[in-house]
Amino acid sequence: MQVKGFHSTLSTSIPLHARHEYAACNLFVLHELPADIIIDSFELNDHGLSFQFVGNTNLELPMSGVANESGWLLVAVKPEADLIVVDVPLHVRYGVPQEGHDPRHIIQLPPPTCFWACPSSYKSLHSTLPSQSPTFHLLNSSAQLEIFQHTTSSLLSFDIPVGNINHILYIELCTVTVTLLAFVYVVQHCWTISKTLYYDVHLKMQ
Amino acid sequence: MQPNTSAAWQDRVPGFVTLLVISVVLRVVLILYSEWHDAHSIVKYTDIDYRVFSDAARFILYPKPQGDIAKGPLAPLFFTVGNPYARETYRYTPLLAILLLPNEWLHPSFGKYLFAACDLINGALIYRILMSHILPHTKSLAPDVSAKDSKRFMRAHASLLAATHLLNPLVFTISTRGSSEAILCTFVLLTLFYALERRQNAAAVVLGLSAHWKIYPIIYGVSCVSAITSQRIDGKGWKFSHLLRRLVGREAICFVLLSAGTFIILGAICYAVWGYPFLYEAYLYHTDRRDHRHNFSPYFYLIYLTYSGTSANLSTWRQLLRSPFTSLIPQLTLSLGTGLVFGQLSAGLPFVWFVQTFTFVLFNRVCTSQYFIWYTLFIPLLVPRINLSWKKWVMCGAVWMGTQALWLAEAYKLEFLGDDVFFGLWVRSLVYVVGHAWVLGVIMRGYIPHVSCNQHSSIPE
């Protein structure tokens, strides 16, 4: 995943060499996403994805305003080719401000879990999803699972800039000062024009 | 800025009907392009807000499976009306979602065509106001033009000025991308038109509708009432009844009651159907919103840095520095005060509303590009009465756009490249405030008011 900035796409490539063996099964990709990541369900709908997201759906809060709990995104995929690519647009919340020079926050994305969900007749399949993952209505609770071992890649890690709390006092002072100076400047012009209008009105009335 | 009065200049300007046709074609082409672009590109032409409006309209027609229906005290009992506020980030009046219901049963781009149509209506209103109320009273505009040619001159001048709105890239891009600002601009211009026509009741009703749509047009009510109460006391002396009539005049009270009544009735109907979600999302949310993500206002960085912190342990002056009142007091003092004072002094409603809106936007704790259209709307109406050299105009334009470009360049680095430029972006926000305040000052200095001696009129021009 090439990550720059606060907007990116999480792209998962799934090779399906033996997909004919799972003709009666459904293919899924499960993403565990840290609280830093924003999933816009409406955007995923626009991308034509069939999915279920369990987690914080607020699109606007920064990290300071949400609980530090992972979200889970389950995407149903149609196994129509030997190589499937699943693209999920991601957005990142503003991180908790920190101290120091050019502070940055590191975000780690666990690798996705790709798996077949098969009917109960597939008795040889015994994989299980991560224990902390929630229950999904998209997934049949009695399904037998086969997790793809070879898509378990190294941890994805990227960093984003965060605000610098050493700046706070400076920001407070300068923001208010500039605001007040702009206010005084505009008031001065209002005063000048008011005087002109006042004399004009009185002159014409006389 | 004095126009060239030669006949050749007037003949080169297309008529208003031609201008309208060009504007229609431009907008239709852009809307058709937007459909093609969105179907073939990951980066969409259409504004994300349009998706929000469209989803909200869909939720009214087809409530979400979780049964999110309207829950107001008088919600329809025999048929289901969906809840537009089930759509996250939909923070508008439900009337907007209702207006866009044809997106579902007619065509997904219906809303864009509606907003583009409002653009054209706005251009027509600007033309009409110029022809009826601004240009006829601007005698210094064309001293050498004969009476015979003056009508032709006025038409050319009005077309040219209306073109600055109709062919303004900011205007047609906003509407064809699916932003609903054009609808509010129509309501505001209609209010202004009726006020200048001295049709106070109509002005009051449309002002109430404007304020229901978005709260900020309430500031125009101050200038309207102020202008009404600036009626000259006649020569019968300073009787108590005359004084009282001036202070609590029948016209002023009627205006306030009609305007407030329209606002309250519309709000009550929406509350009756959709209940507290309407009240919160459309109004209450905006009173305490904390926009921490970058926007033109320098307050974004302060809000972000202090988002979850508490001010209780800080000294009094630090609490004062962080208080929302540091921006609210200048904002309300100027946006309401200028309405009060300039309205009383008969400065001309287009100018008063321009200054009120400009100061409201400048000192707001959040500011995005769409907000600028709230005051650029009035510029075509002010130009005939602003005496500035073309160099000054160019400088104003350069500063106004340049400060935004400076900010946008840094914002791009933050949002899409992940560079650590929070501080630099905040500095450029300060530059934006300073630059735009300067532009406002220049325009105010160049304004030549038209003061009417006839103070018996209800709302002098």
XYZ file of C-alpha atoms in Angstrom:
667
model
C 0.000 0.000 0.000
C 1.464 3.357 -1.076
C 0.525 5.786 1.673
C 0.921 9.528 1.414
C -1.199 12.015 3.250
C -4.574 11.507 4.826
C -6.308 9.815 1.891
C -5.275 6.574 0.292
C -6.458 3.250 -1.058
C -5.842 -0.069 0.660
C -5.308 -2.523 -2.161
C -5.374 -6.284 -1.502
C -4.326 -8.737 -4.201
C -5.717 -12.253 -3.852
C -4.349 -15.021 -6.108
C -7.032 -17.691 -6.662
C -5.235 -20.568 -8.346
C -7.482 -23.242 -6.881
C -10.761 -21.423 -6.936
C -12.523 -24.271 -8.726
C -12.156 -26.321 -5.529
C -14.250 -23.726 -3.721
C -16.948 -23.254 -6.313
C -19.693 -23.409 -3.678
C -17.928 -20.998 -1.358
C -17.931 -17.228 -0.878
C -14.754 -15.197 -0.822
C -14.150 -12.538 1.820
C -11.472 -10.076 2.894
C -11.401 -9.006 6.531
C -9.538 -5.839 7.518
C -8.773 -4.866 11.088
C -8.432 -1.110 11.053
C -7.070 1.042 13.886
C -9.239 3.852 15.240
C -7.172 6.324 13.189
C -8.773 5.072 9.991
C -12.077 6.485 8.719
C -14.293 4.236 6.621
C -16.940 6.128 4.661
C -19.659 3.574 4.060
C -21.359 5.775 1.502
C -18.134 6.001 -0.459
C -17.698 2.227 -0.379
C -21.250 1.902 -1.699
C -20.317 4.227 -4.563
C -17.358 1.940 -5.319
C -19.789 -0.942 -5.677
C -18.379 -2.916 -2.755
C -20.479 -5.410 -0.839
C -19.317 -5.000 2.731
C -20.085 -4.674 6.410
C -18.245 -2.317 8.737
C -18.264 -2.661 12.515
C -16.645 0.256 14.301
C -16.810 3.992 14.758
C -18.746 5.417 11.802
C -18.206 9.075 12.707
C -16.543 10.643 9.691
C -15.439 13.876 11.309
C -13.877 13.406 14.742
C -10.107 13.520 15.350
C -8.354 10.792 17.339
C -8.790 12.883 20.475
C -12.538 12.512 20.101
C -12.873 8.758 19.519
C -12.197 5.666 21.607
C -9.019 3.803 20.752
C -10.809 0.727 19.412
C -10.259 -1.090 16.150
C -12.852 -1.174 13.420
C -13.522 -4.279 11.302
C -14.331 -4.211 7.613
C -15.584 -7.351 5.915
C -15.723 -7.188 2.122
C -17.462 -9.847 0.031
C -15.597 -10.515 -3.200
C -16.697 -12.254 -6.390
C -14.017 -14.838 -7.325
C -14.251 -14.217 -11.063
C -10.562 -14.355 -11.991
C -7.313 -15.991 -10.942
C -6.172 -12.715 -9.419
C -8.586 -10.477 -7.563
C -7.729 -6.974 -6.418
C -9.865 -5.400 -3.711
C -9.479 -1.631 -3.339
C -10.800 0.080 -0.209
C -10.567 3.888 0.030
C -9.266 5.010 3.407
C -9.102 8.331 5.176
C -7.138 9.182 8.293
C -8.224 11.138 11.341
C -6.040 13.937 12.645
C -3.867 12.354 15.315
C -3.416 13.376 18.943
C -1.053 16.395 19.038
C 2.412 15.695 20.410
C 5.504 17.495 21.595
C 8.806 17.761 19.845
C 10.153 18.844 16.484
C 7.977 17.790 13.486
C 5.981 15.238 15.461
C 4.465 12.360 13.518
C 2.168 9.508 14.484
C 2.821 5.961 13.302
C -0.191 3.930 12.210
C 0.095 0.179 11.873
C -2.335 -1.796 9.755
C -2.527 -5.518 10.451
C -2.457 -7.542 7.228
C -5.887 -8.467 5.838
C -7.376 -11.904 6.406
C -8.620 -13.418 3.133
C -10.739 -16.535 3.396
C -13.277 -18.806 1.799
C -16.566 -19.235 3.662
C -17.967 -22.609 2.624
C -21.113 -24.607 3.404
C -20.999 -26.986 6.345
C -20.442 -29.905 3.899
C -16.815 -28.744 3.632
C -15.935 -30.610 6.846
C -12.146 -30.494 6.337
C -11.964 -26.727 6.824
C -11.214 -25.586 10.367
C -9.829 -22.072 10.141
C -11.138 -19.424 12.482
C -11.157 -15.665 12.310
C -9.197 -13.565 14.845
C -10.782 -13.976 18.261
C -11.355 -10.280 18.701
C -13.280 -9.906 15.436
C -16.999 -9.213 15.808
C -19.925 -11.185 14.400
C -20.948 -10.233 10.874
C -24.445 -10.749 9.478
C -22.790 -10.928 6.045
C -21.148 -14.167 7.140
C -23.115 -17.314 7.836
C -22.333 -18.352 11.410
C -22.251 -22.050 10.441
C -19.866 -21.545 7.525
C -16.615 -23.489 7.363
C -13.654 -21.192 6.789
C -10.430 -21.594 4.846
C -7.959 -18.763 5.389
C -5.417 -17.903 2.703
C -2.009 -18.403 4.225
C 0.004 -16.747 1.486
C -1.679 -13.370 1.782
C -0.398 -12.920 5.283
C 2.140 -10.210 4.514
C 4.310 -7.994 6.699
C 2.668 -5.355 8.820
C 1.758 -2.181 6.977
C 3.088 0.884 8.700
C 2.901 4.530 7.786
C 3.054 7.857 9.550
C 1.130 11.112 9.422
C 2.001 14.569 10.736
C 0.275 15.679 13.932
C -0.115 19.028 15.609
C 2.630 20.283 17.883
C 1.404 21.080 21.388
C 4.499 23.219 22.001
C 2.864 25.731 19.669
C -0.329 26.179 21.681
C 0.492 29.401 23.523
C 1.972 30.948 20.418
C -1.056 29.949 18.368
C -3.462 31.345 20.958
C -1.695 34.708 21.182
C -1.140 35.259 17.467
C -4.567 34.070 16.367
C -6.332 36.381 18.789
C -3.958 39.285 18.094
C -4.370 39.107 14.322
C -8.130 38.733 14.696
C -8.318 41.814 16.915
C -6.041 43.847 14.649
C -8.206 42.955 11.649
C -11.258 43.910 13.695
C -9.793 47.309 14.621
C -8.790 47.933 10.999
C -12.305 47.237 9.726
C -13.902 49.267 12.542
C -11.713 52.215 11.606
C -12.959 52.073 8.032
C -16.552 51.731 9.218
C -16.062 54.825 11.362
C -14.699 56.841 8.447
C -17.492 55.879 6.122
C -20.096 56.495 8.823
C -18.840 60.053 9.280
C -19.028 60.637 5.534
C -22.554 59.248 5.361
C -23.656 61.271 8.407
C -22.433 64.568 6.952
C -23.908 63.706 3.555
C -27.312 62.998 5.103
C -27.313 66.197 7.130
C -26.044 68.281 4.237
C -28.800 67.093 1.927
C -31.464 67.492 4.584
C -30.406 71.112 5.001
C -13.631 52.663 -12.015
C -15.161 54.696 -14.826
C -16.228 52.765 -17.931
C -15.354 53.772 -21.447
C -18.338 55.673 -22.740
C -17.687 55.187 -26.443
C -20.438 53.560 -28.476
C -18.066 50.803 -29.614
C -17.781 49.503 -26.059
C -21.536 49.188 -25.654
C -21.975 47.419 -28.974
C -19.373 44.796 -28.120
C -21.171 43.651 -24.982
C -23.697 40.879 -25.731
C -27.295 41.445 -24.697
C -28.534 39.901 -21.493
C -30.539 37.222 -23.298
C -27.429 36.163 -25.230
C -25.518 36.098 -21.968
C -28.179 33.870 -20.409
C -28.046 31.463 -23.342
C -24.251 31.222 -23.055
C -24.601 30.594 -19.315
C -27.190 27.853 -19.877
C -25.045 26.077 -22.452
C -21.963 26.324 -20.234
C -23.727 24.797 -17.275
C -25.430 22.013 -19.229
C -22.102 21.051 -20.796
C -20.408 20.994 -17.401
C -23.149 18.877 -15.837
C -22.976 16.374 -18.695
C -19.199 16.353 -18.348
C -19.497 15.737 -14.615
C -21.490 12.560 -15.303
C -18.851 11.296 -17.709
C -15.962 12.313 -15.451
C -17.385 10.653 -12.332
C -17.991 7.424 -14.233
C -14.389 7.269 -15.452
C -12.294 8.711 -12.638
C -11.586 7.870 -9.038
C -11.278 11.590 -8.248
C -14.809 12.887 -8.689
C -15.894 16.180 -10.231
C -19.039 16.135 -8.119
C -18.825 17.639 -4.645
C -19.148 15.209 -1.778
C -21.995 17.375 -0.434
C -24.104 16.458 -3.475
C -23.855 12.817 -2.501
C -24.953 13.805 1.010
C -28.015 15.695 -0.291
C -28.910 12.858 -2.681
C -28.605 10.205 0.020
C -30.760 12.294 2.353
C -33.424 12.575 -0.358
C -33.283 8.802 -0.842
C -33.699 8.212 2.874
C -36.847 10.352 2.880
C -38.354 8.230 0.116
C -36.906 4.892 1.175
C -36.121 4.841 4.912
C -33.048 2.861 5.918
C -33.642 -0.799 6.728
C -33.062 -0.077 10.400
C -36.389 1.722 10.403
C -34.995 5.254 10.563
C -38.200 7.148 9.958
C -39.285 10.650 10.856
C -40.012 10.808 14.555
C -41.432 14.275 15.027
C -44.476 14.749 17.256
C -46.739 15.009 14.238
C -44.931 12.574 11.951
C -47.385 11.089 9.458
C -49.189 8.175 10.995
C -50.518 6.476 7.898
C -47.503 6.563 5.630
C -43.810 6.466 6.341
C -41.598 9.457 5.833
C -37.926 8.738 6.091
C -35.395 10.659 8.154
C -32.868 12.624 6.048
C -30.704 12.985 9.149
C -29.997 9.267 9.018
C -27.443 10.371 6.450
C -24.273 11.274 8.329
C -23.134 14.891 7.898
C -26.506 16.011 6.481
C -26.876 19.285 8.384
C -29.377 21.236 6.363
C -33.069 21.894 6.300
C -35.128 18.866 5.221
C -36.646 21.101 2.547
C -33.395 20.761 0.600
C -33.680 16.969 0.576
C -37.333 17.281 -0.474
C -36.310 19.565 -3.353
C -33.940 16.845 -4.514
C -36.456 13.985 -4.443
C -36.499 14.031 -8.271
C -32.884 12.808 -8.049
C -34.448 9.455 -7.227
C -37.349 9.235 -9.620
C -36.222 11.477 -12.487
C -32.444 11.690 -12.883
C -29.484 11.712 -10.449
C -28.306 15.059 -11.861
C -31.635 16.804 -11.344
C -30.238 18.663 -8.335
C -27.339 20.030 -10.346
C -29.738 21.354 -12.973
C -31.788 22.940 -10.191
C -28.729 24.665 -8.711
C -27.640 25.809 -12.180
C -31.145 27.215 -12.785
C -30.822 29.170 -9.535
C -27.529 30.559 -10.821
C -29.370 31.905 -13.874
C -32.155 33.364 -11.731
C -29.484 35.073 -9.635
C -27.957 36.568 -12.766
C -31.381 37.833 -13.836
C -32.002 39.357 -10.402
C -28.619 41.086 -10.472
C -29.449 42.489 -13.916
C -32.877 43.655 -12.812
C -31.570 45.304 -9.612
C -28.873 47.088 -11.586
C -31.337 48.351 -14.196
C -34.003 49.424 -11.696
C -32.139 50.631 -8.627
C -28.398 51.062 -9.092
C -27.510 52.354 -12.547
C -30.290 54.978 -12.897
C -28.956 56.696 -9.759
C -25.323 56.543 -10.685
C -25.139 59.828 -12.587
C -21.344 60.042 -12.611
C -21.192 56.755 -14.474
C -21.498 58.195 -17.928
C -21.649 61.995 -17.883
C -21.005 62.251 -21.617
C -23.691 59.823 -22.698
C -26.818 61.414 -24.123
C -30.221 60.653 -22.724
C -31.033 58.772 -25.916
C -28.115 56.421 -25.474
C -28.333 56.159 -21.712
C -30.761 53.215 -21.736
C -28.550 51.339 -24.160
C -25.546 52.191 -22.041
C -27.259 50.985 -18.894
C -28.263 47.710 -20.549
C -24.707 47.104 -21.699
C -23.321 47.963 -18.301
C -25.842 45.755 -16.506
C -25.127 42.839 -18.870
C -21.416 43.203 -18.297
C -21.831 43.211 -14.528
C -24.291 40.308 -14.555
C -21.747 38.436 -16.666
C -19.195 38.767 -13.854
C -21.546 36.564 -11.835
C -22.911 34.251 -14.533
C -19.519 33.577 -16.097
C -17.584 33.557 -12.818
C -15.762 30.186 -12.618
C -16.297 30.076 -8.845
C -20.061 30.394 -9.370
C -20.651 27.924 -12.181
C -18.187 25.393 -10.800
C -19.871 25.402 -7.415
C -23.345 24.831 -8.829
C -22.376 22.232 -11.455
C -20.408 20.299 -8.847
C -23.607 20.003 -6.860
C -23.260 22.560 -4.086
C -26.572 24.050 -3.010
C -25.319 27.585 -2.299
C -27.078 28.907 -5.411
C -30.476 28.286 -3.805
C -29.619 30.417 -0.779
C -28.192 33.113 -3.064
C -31.533 33.194 -4.882
C -33.387 33.725 -1.608
C -30.957 36.455 -0.522
C -31.137 38.300 -3.847
C -34.919 38.025 -3.856
C -35.011 39.530 -0.373
C -32.784 42.367 -1.536
C -34.879 42.911 -4.652
C -38.123 43.134 -2.692
C -36.478 45.421 -0.129
C -35.289 47.783 -2.847
C -38.741 47.654 -4.466
C -40.128 48.662 -1.063
C -42.249 45.543 -0.879
C -41.505 45.038 2.775
C -43.871 42.136 3.397
C -42.423 40.064 0.586
C -38.899 40.944 1.720
C -39.715 39.860 5.265
C -41.170 36.514 4.182
C -38.256 35.646 1.898
C -35.794 36.746 4.608
C -37.481 34.326 6.990
C -37.142 31.585 4.380
C -33.462 32.478 3.849
C -32.775 32.299 7.583
C -34.508 28.922 7.764
C -32.250 27.687 4.955
C -29.105 28.942 6.677
C -28.970 31.021 9.846
C -26.602 33.779 8.746
C -29.113 35.836 6.621
C -30.617 36.909 9.936
C -27.966 39.649 9.909
C -29.729 41.274 6.931
C -32.805 41.726 9.061
C -30.871 44.175 11.239
C -30.046 46.432 8.301
C -33.565 46.188 6.889
C -35.153 47.217 10.186
C -32.517 49.898 10.683
C -33.255 51.319 7.250
C -36.984 51.273 7.985
C -36.529 53.182 11.261
C -34.353 55.827 9.594
C -37.476 57.553 8.306
C -37.254 61.269 8.819
C -39.504 62.722 11.460
C -41.791 65.172 9.690
C -42.096 68.849 10.461
C -44.860 68.430 12.981
C -42.455 68.533 15.843
C -41.018 66.084 18.266
C -44.221 64.642 19.658
C -43.835 61.630 21.868
C -46.034 59.594 19.535
C -43.803 60.431 16.576
C -40.717 59.486 18.513
C -42.305 56.265 19.636
C -43.470 55.557 16.132
C -39.935 55.960 14.911
C -38.430 53.710 17.522
C -41.162 51.088 17.451
C -42.597 51.878 14.054
C -45.460 49.894 12.583
C -43.454 49.042 9.504
C -40.464 47.851 11.531
C -42.623 45.726 13.819
C -44.502 44.251 10.848
C -41.235 43.387 9.195
C -39.833 41.699 12.276
C -43.035 39.773 12.970
C -43.446 38.588 9.391
C -39.834 37.580 9.075
C -39.615 35.867 12.451
C -43.024 34.311 11.890
C -41.955 32.772 8.582
C -38.798 31.399 10.182
C -40.705 29.967 13.136
C -43.515 28.449 11.059
C -41.080 26.706 8.716
C -39.062 25.469 11.687
C -42.179 24.302 13.478
C -43.396 22.316 10.463
C -40.021 20.629 10.081
C -39.835 19.912 13.804
C -43.352 18.520 13.788
C -42.330 15.977 11.161
C -38.707 15.226 11.958
C -38.387 16.206 15.599
C -35.182 16.889 17.520
C -32.791 15.531 14.837
C -33.898 18.428 12.601
C -33.380 20.979 15.354
C -29.957 19.650 16.254
C -28.498 19.002 12.817
C -29.890 22.105 11.086
C -29.264 24.644 13.866
C -27.869 23.541 17.230
C -24.895 21.695 15.764
C -23.672 24.913 14.140
C -23.671 26.829 17.433
C -21.023 24.583 18.947
C -19.232 23.103 15.988
C -15.527 22.571 16.320
C -13.996 22.277 12.867
C -10.568 20.964 13.655
C -9.642 19.983 10.105
C -7.860 22.654 8.137
C -9.899 25.466 6.629
C -9.130 29.117 5.836
C -9.876 30.296 9.380
C -6.741 30.373 11.610
C -8.873 29.012 14.452
C -8.701 25.515 12.929
C -5.253 24.885 14.425
C -6.202 26.144 17.880
C -9.322 23.964 17.838
C -7.305 20.923 16.733
C -4.571 21.406 19.367
C -7.075 21.891 22.174
C -9.791 19.509 20.973
C -9.986 17.179 23.918
C -8.332 19.381 26.493
C -10.059 21.227 29.258
C -9.442 24.891 30.013
C -10.417 24.599 33.678
C -6.805 24.439 34.920
C -5.635 27.394 32.870
C -5.226 30.965 34.000
C -8.046 33.388 33.269
C -6.291 35.090 30.388
C -5.441 31.746 28.773
C -9.072 30.724 29.045
C -9.984 34.022 27.446
C -7.575 33.420 24.573
C -9.187 30.045 23.873
C -12.725 31.286 24.286
C -14.952 31.293 21.195
C -15.852 34.881 22.133
C -12.510 36.127 20.780
C -13.900 35.562 17.296
C -17.612 35.788 18.033
C -17.505 39.300 19.476
C -15.689 40.867 16.484
C -17.884 38.850 14.116
C -21.216 39.875 15.609
C -20.118 43.439 16.397
C -19.230 44.054 12.780
C -21.873 41.996 10.983
C -24.703 43.383 13.124
C -23.197 46.773 13.945
C -22.561 47.718 10.326
C -26.117 46.718 9.494
C -27.436 48.922 12.262
C -25.264 51.973 11.570
C -25.079 51.886 7.784
C -28.760 51.038 7.552
C -29.597 54.106 9.619
C -27.329 56.265 7.474
C -28.893 55.013 4.225
C -25.666 53.635 2.799
C -27.440 51.462 0.244
C -28.545 47.921 1.052
C -26.267 46.112 -1.450
C -23.229 47.780 0.149
C -24.462 47.190 3.691
C -25.186 43.526 3.044
C -21.803 43.114 1.347
C -19.961 44.522 4.368
C -22.093 42.526 6.824
C -21.499 39.262 4.965
C -17.814 39.873 4.348
C -17.150 40.518 8.033
C -19.309 37.551 9.040
C -17.258 35.218 6.825
C -13.894 36.808 7.677
C -14.255 36.367 11.444
C -16.058 33.023 11.373
C -14.257 30.144 13.099
C -14.651 28.047 9.993
C -14.355 29.199 6.397
C -14.397 27.210 3.176
C -14.407 28.421 -0.435
C -18.182 28.146 -0.690
C -18.595 30.866 1.918
C -17.017 33.456 -0.393
C -19.950 33.290 -2.738
C -22.144 34.703 0.034
C -20.560 38.144 -0.465
C -19.123 38.005 -3.998
C -22.790 37.837 -4.974
C -23.109 41.564 -4.186
C -20.013 42.781 -6.022
C -21.733 43.327 -9.410
C -24.200 45.593 -7.567
C -21.415 47.596 -5.928
C -19.105 48.154 -8.893
C -21.023 51.150 -10.328
C -20.548 52.953 -7.012
C -16.958 52.053 -6.268
C -14.399 54.604 -7.386
C -11.140 52.681 -7.700
C -8.453 52.771 -10.353
C -8.033 49.654 -12.430
C -4.682 49.106 -10.711
C -6.395 49.025 -7.330
C -8.973 46.575 -8.666
C -6.203 44.319 -9.954
C -4.414 44.526 -6.613
C -7.587 43.635 -4.720
C -8.187 40.657 -6.986
C -4.578 39.538 -6.694
C -4.569 39.758 -2.898
C -8.007 38.133 -2.576
C -7.087 35.200 -4.797
C -3.414 35.102 -3.948
C -3.957 34.590 -0.213
C -6.296 31.706 -0.990
C -3.849 30.165 -3.478
C -1.068 30.448 -0.914
C -3.185 28.593 1.612
C -4.401 25.950 -0.850
C -0.853 25.083 -1.902
C 0.066 24.326 1.718
C -3.189 22.487 2.392
C -2.484 20.187 -0.543
C 0.902 19.302 0.949
C -0.722 18.398 4.252
C -3.746 16.518 3.016
C -2.335 14.606 0.036
C 1.433 14.475 0.611
C 1.405 14.089 4.397
C 3.970 16.859 4.929
C 4.207 18.372 8.396
C 2.927 21.814 7.505
C 0.340 22.474 10.214
C 2.227 25.517 11.443
C 2.844 26.863 7.950
C -0.804 26.353 7.066
C -1.857 28.279 10.170
C 0.479 31.159 9.252
C -1.110 31.281 5.813
C -4.519 31.380 7.477
C -3.375 34.520 9.283
C -2.203 35.942 5.948
C -5.667 35.167 4.557
C -7.331 37.158 7.383
C -4.992 40.118 6.932
C -5.260 40.087 3.141
C -9.036 39.842 3.024
C -9.424 42.542 5.696
C -7.270 44.818 3.535
C -9.402 44.081 0.446
C -12.541 44.954 2.405
C -10.955 48.206 3.547
C -10.043 49.192 -0.011
C -13.553 48.505 -1.294
C -15.099 50.449 1.581
C -12.807 53.420 0.957
C -13.732 53.444 -2.718
C -17.492 53.268 -2.171
C -19.549 56.305 -3.201
C -22.900 56.122 -1.405
C -26.100 57.457 -2.893
C -27.956 59.263 -0.158
C -31.636 59.922 -0.779
C -33.274 63.025 0.638
C -36.627 61.289 0.634
C -36.490 59.716 4.065
C -40.235 59.022 4.042
C -39.563 55.971 1.923
C -39.648 52.729 3.846
C -36.334 51.274 2.825
C -34.297 53.866 0.990
C -31.932 52.492 -1.612
